[in-house]
Amino acid sequence: MGRSTSLLQQMTIFVTVVTGGGCGMMYYLMQKNFAKSEFHRLAVEQLNRNSTAMASLGAPPLKIHNIHLTDRHNRVDHANAQLKIPVTGSKTGGYLYTASTRDTLMNRWCLQRVALQLRTGEIIDIFPETESE
């Protein structure tokens, strides 16, 4: 009886470790896919081009963090993408809110809106530009 209980415990530990590793790998791969996506890349490029937003963050250096997969602001389907990307600079941080649509004819993502909300609550509209720079 002792031997079968020991074997069962070993199997339980093995399955737990494999399941945890699989979940960790899945999370990592999902984050990597979001970071490589066109709608994510276009939004971050717009942030990098906006001197007001970058100065408010204290960037460079700009750090782009993993998105929260369970956040209701993060939704992607075949035609629309909406993300809330955590960003930080040396002064403060905030969230980069993005909305994109897919152009089916050109098979490309097109930004609709990019805005930075700082921790202070201030919102900086990045795209489309609201004022001439």
XYZ file of C-alpha atoms in Angstrom:
133
model
C 0.000 0.000 0.000
C 2.846 2.400 0.817
C 4.429 1.905 -2.584
C 1.279 2.779 -4.559
C 0.703 5.910 -2.446
C 4.291 7.032 -3.088
C 3.867 6.458 -6.829
C 0.605 8.418 -6.809
C 2.315 11.320 -5.016
C 5.142 11.333 -7.565
C 2.675 11.318 -10.445
C 0.725 14.180 -8.850
C 3.872 16.274 -8.458
C 4.949 15.521 -12.031
C 1.558 16.463 -13.501
C 1.458 19.652 -11.407
C 4.919 20.735 -12.576
C 4.170 19.956 -16.238
C 0.815 21.781 -16.088
C 2.362 24.832 -14.392
C 5.190 24.916 -16.926
C 2.715 24.620 -19.788
C 0.617 27.493 -18.438
C 3.739 29.635 -17.981
C 4.894 28.875 -21.523
C 1.437 29.689 -22.930
C 1.401 33.039 -21.086
C 4.897 33.883 -22.372
C 4.004 32.999 -25.972
C 0.770 35.017 -25.868
C 2.652 38.082 -24.579
C 5.307 37.629 -27.257
C 2.620 37.422 -29.977
C 0.974 40.629 -28.727
C 4.318 42.460 -28.680
C 5.089 41.342 -32.252
C 1.645 42.199 -33.622
C 1.273 45.058 -36.082
C -1.406 46.868 -34.042
C 0.843 46.829 -30.928
C 3.958 47.911 -32.848
C 2.183 50.793 -34.637
C 0.868 52.192 -31.332
C 4.276 52.057 -29.644
C 5.862 53.762 -32.671
C 3.330 56.593 -32.382
C 4.175 56.981 -28.686
C 7.903 57.113 -29.460
C 7.295 59.891 -32.037
C 5.288 62.072 -29.636
C 7.740 64.331 -27.783
C 5.113 65.611 -25.314
C 4.115 62.122 -24.192
C 7.719 60.923 -24.005
C 8.741 63.961 -21.934
C 5.792 63.436 -19.579
C 6.878 59.832 -18.975
C 10.529 60.791 -18.603
C 11.538 58.698 -21.568
C 13.887 57.550 -22.873
C 14.264 55.026 -21.436
C 10.773 53.771 -22.206
C 9.719 50.421 -20.793
C 6.817 48.541 -22.375
C 5.305 46.025 -19.959
C 3.211 42.918 -20.572
C -0.481 43.569 -21.063
C -2.927 42.175 -18.530
C -4.637 39.342 -20.392
C -7.742 39.462 -18.187
C -8.281 43.234 -18.543
C -11.556 44.016 -20.341
C -9.799 46.749 -22.370
C -7.730 44.117 -24.182
C -9.798 42.658 -27.014
C -8.663 41.386 -30.377
C -10.680 39.724 -33.128
C -10.266 39.375 -36.886
C -11.387 42.965 -37.614
C -10.676 45.041 -34.465
C -7.953 45.318 -31.851
C -8.169 47.267 -28.632
C -5.273 47.222 -26.145
C -4.285 48.807 -22.850
C -0.472 48.661 -22.777
C 1.348 49.481 -19.502
C 4.326 51.821 -20.065
C 6.822 53.522 -17.763
C 9.565 56.097 -18.068
C 11.987 57.505 -15.504
C 9.418 60.052 -14.187
C 6.125 58.175 -14.175
C 4.062 55.535 -15.921
C 0.657 55.007 -17.357
C -1.338 53.123 -19.945
C -1.224 53.438 -23.702
C -4.782 52.916 -24.988
C -4.979 51.835 -28.617
C -7.747 51.025 -31.077
C -7.098 49.578 -34.529
C -9.108 48.128 -37.383
C -8.015 45.670 -40.018
C -8.077 46.746 -43.649
C -9.122 43.503 -45.336
C -8.178 44.680 -48.837
C -4.592 45.539 -47.906
C -4.391 42.935 -45.095
C -2.982 45.568 -42.727
C -3.908 47.068 -39.377
C -4.812 50.772 -39.291
C -4.650 52.806 -36.100
C -7.850 54.566 -35.138
C -6.772 56.032 -31.807
C -3.739 56.084 -29.517
C -3.849 57.907 -26.174
C -1.577 57.893 -23.144
C -3.162 58.101 -19.705
C -0.607 58.988 -17.056
C -0.859 57.890 -13.426
C -1.904 61.450 -12.564
C -5.000 61.001 -14.728
C -3.780 63.331 -17.477
C -4.623 62.058 -20.966
C -2.396 62.872 -23.936
C -3.975 62.190 -27.334
C -1.252 60.831 -29.593
C -3.103 59.647 -32.696
C -4.850 61.141 -34.506
C -2.929 64.304 -33.672
C -5.231 66.976 -32.281
C -2.771 69.853 -32.529
C -0.016 70.758 -34.953
C 3.489 70.111 -33.686
